[in-house]
Amino acid sequence: MPTVLDDIISGVREDLDVRQRALPFSAVQQLATDAPAARDARAALTAPGAVKVIAEVKRKSPSKGELATIPDPAELAAAYAAGGASVISVLTEERRFGGSLADLDAVRAAVDVPVLRKDFMVSEYQLWEARAHGADVILLIVAALDDPQLRDLHQLAGELGMTALVEAHDEAETDRAVDLGAQVIGINARNLKTLEVDRAVFARLAPRVPETAVRVAESGVRGRDDVADYVASGADAVLVGEALVTGGDPREAVGVLRGGATA
Ligand SMILES: O=P(O)(O)OC[C@@H](O)[C@@H](O)c1c[nH]c2ccccc12
């Protein structure tokens, strides 16, 4: 039985084929080479101070359906940055998440903080493409990649000056991320094979991640209490989508998650 993740990835591969026919590998490499250098996301995530928020531009998801229309992703990203977000995450997967590379371009142009291209990366082409569109961080989902692919893509991210956020959701995947030498490791409370959210997963897996790596708690944050719980379990950063796109003022909402005003 194919999992949700398998289904998403087959759609991602079809869409990738179309883009790759329109813009050959050498052309996307040239665009990436010509792009301004990537910003240092690891530095942004390890700066002193409160928990770091990675705020996500997310229109819909396979688990929740439509979340928000987000007519102006640049405006939303600017509000996140003004609220103190350390990194802006932009979903670029179209079919299930309603994102696009145009959203990434718009956000890149609107903020100075590092930007994460959030997608299902399965080929080197997508990393060059991310860099060509100004991404500073890419997501590598351990569950979607075998070890040679993971190593290859992780190494290429570094060569392109980007940070890889390496995502795991169980013990074996976390150990694979650590063995890879990943410096930024995300523990996703949402299992991408079943879409179930279990916030306790972070506390269970975080101790397997060395202190030297940035620990990112992903998914399921409803408010400041969930952030505080993740921090108590060792999170350096939280990645938040739904609560920010469905809540009130996004600038204020990021501030609240960081531990500021309790609105
Ligand atoms: O909307 P939430 O529950 O705050 O979750 C955000 C983020 O963790 C989630 O969008 C995510 C984490 N890893 C992913 C991989 C692919 C797509 C999406 C994701």
Short mmCIF file of C-alpha atoms and ligand atoms in Angstrom, two decimals:
data_model
loop_
_atom_site.label_atom_id
_atom_site.label_comp_id
_atom_site.label_asym_id
_atom_site.label_seq_id
_atom_site.Cartn_x
_atom_site.Cartn_y
_atom_site.Cartn_z
CA MET A 1 0.00 0.00 0.00
CA PRO A 2 1.46 3.36 -1.00
CA THR A 3 1.62 5.83 1.90
CA VAL A 4 0.52 9.47 1.71
CA LEU A 5 4.20 10.36 1.37
CA ASP A 6 4.57 8.01 -1.63
CA ASP A 7 1.54 9.60 -3.31
CA ILE A 8 2.82 13.11 -2.73
CA ILE A 9 6.23 12.20 -4.10
CA SER A 10 4.86 10.65 -7.29
CA GLY A 11 3.04 13.94 -8.01
CA VAL A 12 6.19 15.89 -7.16
CA ARG A 13 8.17 13.80 -9.67
CA GLU A 14 5.62 14.42 -12.44
CA ASP A 15 5.66 18.17 -11.84
CA LEU A 16 9.46 18.12 -11.69
CA ASP A 17 9.63 16.38 -15.09
CA VAL A 18 7.56 19.17 -16.64
CA ARG A 19 9.75 21.91 -15.16
CA GLN A 20 12.93 20.10 -16.13
CA ARG A 21 11.78 19.90 -19.75
CA ALA A 22 11.11 23.65 -19.75
CA LEU A 23 14.40 24.57 -18.05
CA PRO A 24 17.32 22.16 -18.55
CA PHE A 25 19.76 21.25 -15.80
CA SER A 26 22.55 23.45 -17.14
CA ALA A 27 20.23 26.46 -17.25
CA VAL A 28 19.03 26.06 -13.68
CA GLN A 29 22.65 25.60 -12.57
CA GLN A 30 23.57 28.86 -14.24
CA LEU A 31 20.70 30.69 -12.53
CA ALA A 32 21.78 29.28 -9.17
CA THR A 33 25.38 30.31 -9.78
CA ASP A 34 24.26 33.84 -10.63
CA ALA A 35 21.98 34.16 -7.57
CA PRO A 36 23.10 36.25 -4.58
CA ALA A 37 24.83 34.08 -1.95
CA ALA A 38 22.69 32.14 0.52
CA ARG A 39 22.12 33.58 3.98
CA ASP A 40 23.39 31.65 7.00
CA ALA A 41 20.33 30.01 8.52
CA ARG A 42 22.29 28.04 11.11
CA ALA A 43 23.60 31.32 12.52
CA ALA A 44 20.05 32.71 12.57
CA LEU A 45 18.86 29.63 14.47
CA THR A 46 21.69 29.65 17.01
CA ALA A 47 21.71 33.38 17.81
CA PRO A 48 21.35 34.11 21.52
CA GLY A 49 17.90 34.78 22.94
CA ALA A 50 14.49 33.19 22.99
CA VAL A 51 13.33 30.14 21.09
CA LYS A 52 13.57 30.64 17.33
CA VAL A 53 10.42 30.57 15.24
CA ILE A 54 10.38 29.24 11.69
CA ALA A 55 7.13 30.68 10.37
CA GLU A 56 5.49 28.95 7.44
CA VAL A 57 3.56 30.22 4.44
CA LYS A 58 1.04 27.37 4.10
CA ARG A 59 -2.24 27.49 2.18
CA LYS A 60 -3.43 23.93 2.57
CA SER A 61 -2.28 20.50 3.59
CA PRO A 62 -3.25 16.90 2.94
CA SER A 63 -4.32 16.48 6.57
CA LYS A 64 -6.30 19.71 7.04
CA GLY A 65 -7.35 20.77 3.53
CA GLU A 66 -7.70 24.52 2.93
CA LEU A 67 -6.15 26.60 5.72
CA ALA A 68 -5.89 30.12 4.28
CA THR A 69 -5.98 31.72 0.84
CA ILE A 70 -2.87 33.90 1.40
CA PRO A 71 -3.35 36.26 -1.55
CA ASP A 72 -0.07 38.05 -0.77
CA PRO A 73 2.65 35.72 0.54
CA ALA A 74 5.17 38.57 0.57
CA GLU A 75 3.01 40.57 2.95
CA LEU A 76 2.55 37.55 5.23
CA ALA A 77 6.29 36.84 5.25
CA ALA A 78 7.09 40.48 6.03
CA ALA A 79 4.66 40.32 8.97
CA TYR A 80 6.33 37.13 10.22
CA ALA A 81 9.75 38.78 10.00
CA ALA A 82 8.50 41.90 11.78
CA GLY A 83 7.20 39.65 14.56
CA GLY A 84 10.67 38.18 14.99
CA ALA A 85 10.62 34.99 12.93
CA SER A 86 14.19 33.73 12.41
CA VAL A 87 13.46 31.87 9.18
CA ILE A 88 10.48 31.94 6.81
CA SER A 89 9.35 28.57 5.42
CA VAL A 90 7.62 28.58 2.06
CA LEU A 91 5.79 25.49 0.83
CA THR A 92 6.44 25.16 -2.90
CA GLU A 93 4.61 21.87 -3.47
CA GLU A 94 1.57 22.71 -5.59
CA ARG A 95 -0.84 19.78 -5.61
CA ARG A 96 -1.29 19.11 -1.90
CA PHE A 97 -0.03 22.31 -0.29
CA GLY A 98 -1.05 24.96 -2.83
CA GLY A 99 2.43 26.47 -2.95
CA SER A 100 4.71 27.48 -5.83
CA LEU A 101 8.14 28.73 -6.73
CA ALA A 102 6.45 32.09 -7.40
CA ASP A 103 5.60 32.20 -3.67
CA LEU A 104 9.26 31.56 -2.90
CA ASP A 105 10.33 34.40 -5.22
CA ALA A 106 7.82 36.78 -3.64
CA VAL A 107 8.91 35.95 -0.10
CA ARG A 108 12.61 36.09 -0.97
CA ALA A 109 12.12 39.61 -2.31
CA ALA A 110 10.16 40.73 0.77
CA VAL A 111 12.39 39.71 3.71
CA ASP A 112 16.02 39.71 4.79
CA VAL A 113 15.86 36.64 7.04
CA PRO A 114 16.78 33.22 5.62
CA VAL A 115 14.09 31.48 3.59
CA LEU A 116 13.38 27.73 3.57
CA ARG A 117 12.10 26.05 0.43
CA LYS A 118 9.73 23.50 1.94
CA ASP A 119 9.16 20.73 -0.58
CA PHE A 120 9.77 17.05 -1.16
CA MET A 121 13.32 17.02 -2.42
CA VAL A 122 14.18 13.90 -4.40
CA SER A 123 16.68 15.15 -6.97
CA GLU A 124 19.67 17.44 -7.31
CA TYR A 125 17.72 19.51 -9.81
CA GLN A 126 15.38 20.70 -7.06
CA LEU A 127 18.30 21.93 -4.96
CA TRP A 128 19.75 23.96 -7.82
CA GLU A 129 16.26 25.26 -8.48
CA ALA A 130 15.82 26.21 -4.81
CA ARG A 131 19.08 28.17 -4.92
CA ALA A 132 18.15 29.79 -8.24
CA HIS A 133 14.98 31.07 -6.54
CA GLY A 134 16.92 32.45 -3.58
CA ALA A 135 16.36 29.71 -0.99
CA ASP A 136 18.84 29.59 1.89
CA VAL A 137 17.55 26.38 3.45
CA ILE A 138 16.13 23.20 1.97
CA LEU A 139 14.21 20.37 3.61
CA LEU A 140 15.44 16.80 3.40
CA ILE A 141 12.85 14.29 4.59
CA VAL A 142 14.70 11.18 5.78
CA ALA A 143 11.63 8.98 5.20
CA ALA A 144 11.64 9.94 1.52
CA LEU A 145 15.30 9.20 0.77
CA ASP A 146 17.70 6.27 1.01
CA ASP A 147 21.12 6.86 2.58
CA PRO A 148 23.04 7.47 -0.69
CA GLN A 149 20.40 10.01 -1.81
CA LEU A 150 20.43 11.66 1.58
CA ARG A 151 24.22 11.98 1.54
CA ASP A 152 24.27 13.24 -2.01
CA LEU A 153 21.61 15.92 -1.45
CA HIS A 154 23.02 16.93 1.93
CA GLN A 155 26.44 17.42 0.42
CA LEU A 156 25.09 19.39 -2.54
CA ALA A 157 23.13 21.68 -0.21
CA GLY A 158 26.41 22.51 1.53
CA GLU A 159 28.23 23.06 -1.76
CA LEU A 160 25.51 25.52 -2.76
CA GLY A 161 25.93 27.37 0.55
CA MET A 162 22.53 26.28 1.80
CA THR A 163 21.59 24.76 5.15
CA ALA A 164 19.72 21.46 5.12
CA LEU A 165 16.91 20.97 7.61
CA VAL A 166 16.94 17.19 7.92
CA GLU A 167 13.57 15.88 9.05
CA ALA A 168 12.92 12.69 11.02
CA HIS A 169 9.90 11.26 12.79
CA ASP A 170 11.13 8.10 14.49
CA GLU A 171 14.25 6.67 16.17
CA ALA A 172 15.78 5.11 13.07
CA GLU A 173 15.28 8.26 10.97
CA THR A 174 16.73 10.45 13.73
CA ASP A 175 19.81 8.23 13.93
CA ARG A 176 20.21 8.43 10.15
CA ALA A 177 20.04 12.24 10.32
CA VAL A 178 22.64 12.31 13.11
CA ASP A 179 24.94 9.85 11.28
CA LEU A 180 24.74 12.07 8.23
CA GLY A 181 26.28 14.86 10.27
CA ALA A 182 23.22 17.07 9.86
CA GLN A 183 23.61 20.32 11.79
CA VAL A 184 19.93 21.22 11.77
CA ILE A 185 17.57 18.36 12.59
CA GLY A 186 13.80 18.61 12.58
CA ILE A 187 11.63 16.20 14.51
CA ASN A 188 8.22 16.18 12.87
CA ALA A 189 5.33 15.44 15.21
CA ARG A 190 3.29 14.67 12.09
CA ASN A 191 4.04 11.29 10.61
CA LEU A 192 4.08 11.91 6.84
CA LYS A 193 3.06 8.34 6.14
CA THR A 194 -0.13 8.45 8.24
CA LEU A 195 -0.51 12.24 8.83
CA GLU A 196 -1.09 11.63 12.53
CA VAL A 197 0.23 14.26 14.95
CA ASP A 198 1.80 13.20 18.25
CA ARG A 199 3.57 16.04 20.06
CA ALA A 200 5.26 13.56 22.42
CA VAL A 201 7.45 12.36 19.54
CA PHE A 202 9.74 15.37 19.95
CA ALA A 203 10.51 14.70 23.63
CA ARG A 204 11.16 11.05 22.81
CA LEU A 205 13.59 11.67 19.95
CA ALA A 206 15.32 14.95 20.90
CA PRO A 207 17.82 13.26 23.27
CA ARG A 208 19.21 11.31 20.29
CA VAL A 209 20.26 14.59 18.65
CA PRO A 210 23.63 15.92 19.85
CA GLU A 211 23.66 19.33 21.58
CA THR A 212 25.84 20.68 18.78
CA ALA A 213 22.99 20.36 16.28
CA VAL A 214 20.02 22.72 16.12
CA ARG A 215 16.89 20.85 17.24
CA VAL A 216 13.74 21.95 15.47
CA ALA A 217 10.31 20.85 16.72
CA GLU A 218 7.98 20.66 13.72
CA SER A 219 4.19 20.63 13.56
CA GLY A 220 1.32 20.69 16.00
CA VAL A 221 2.07 24.01 17.70
CA ARG A 222 -1.28 25.56 18.70
CA GLY A 223 0.08 28.32 20.91
CA ARG A 224 2.69 29.44 23.40
CA ASP A 225 2.13 26.45 25.75
CA ASP A 226 3.07 23.97 23.04
CA VAL A 227 6.20 26.03 22.28
CA ALA A 228 7.11 26.04 25.98
CA ASP A 229 6.66 22.25 26.11
CA TYR A 230 8.89 21.75 23.08
CA VAL A 231 11.53 24.07 24.59
CA ALA A 232 11.40 22.16 27.88
CA SER A 233 12.13 19.00 25.88
CA GLY A 234 15.16 20.59 24.21
CA ALA A 235 13.87 22.48 21.16
CA ASP A 236 16.03 25.35 19.89
CA ALA A 237 13.41 26.27 17.30
CA VAL A 238 9.82 25.52 16.36
CA LEU A 239 8.37 25.30 12.86
CA VAL A 240 4.79 26.59 12.77
CA GLY A 241 2.32 26.72 9.91
CA GLU A 242 -1.36 26.24 10.61
CA ALA A 243 -1.58 28.24 13.86
CA LEU A 244 0.01 31.26 12.15
CA VAL A 245 -2.00 31.23 8.93
CA THR A 246 -5.33 30.64 10.68
CA GLY A 247 -4.75 32.85 13.73
CA GLY A 248 -5.13 36.60 14.05
CA ASP A 249 -2.42 39.14 13.27
CA PRO A 250 0.61 37.12 12.09
CA ARG A 251 3.17 39.62 13.39
CA GLU A 252 1.70 39.54 16.86
CA ALA A 253 1.19 35.77 16.69
CA VAL A 254 4.90 35.16 16.06
CA GLY A 255 5.73 37.46 18.99
CA VAL A 256 3.43 35.47 21.26
CA LEU A 257 5.02 32.17 20.24
CA ARG A 258 8.46 33.62 21.00
CA GLY A 259 7.27 34.37 24.50
CA GLY A 260 6.44 38.04 24.15
CA ALA A 261 3.04 39.60 24.75
CA THR A 262 0.37 37.13 25.84
CA ALA A 263 -2.41 38.20 23.50
O1 LIG B 1 0.93 23.41 10.26
P1 LIG B 1 1.75 22.89 11.41
O2 LIG B 1 1.09 21.77 12.17
O3 LIG B 1 2.23 24.01 12.29
O4 LIG B 1 3.07 22.21 10.76
C1 LIG B 1 4.07 22.99 10.12
C2 LIG B 1 5.15 22.10 9.49
O5 LIG B 1 5.76 21.36 10.49
C3 LIG B 1 4.56 21.19 8.43
O6 LIG B 1 4.01 21.99 7.43
C4 LIG B 1 5.59 20.24 7.82
C5 LIG B 1 6.63 19.67 8.45
N1 LIG B 1 7.32 18.89 7.61
C6 LIG B 1 6.75 18.91 6.41
C7 LIG B 1 7.10 18.28 5.23
C8 LIG B 1 6.35 18.53 4.14
C9 LIG B 1 5.23 19.36 4.19
C10 LIG B 1 4.87 20.00 5.35
C11 LIG B 1 5.62 19.77 6.48
#
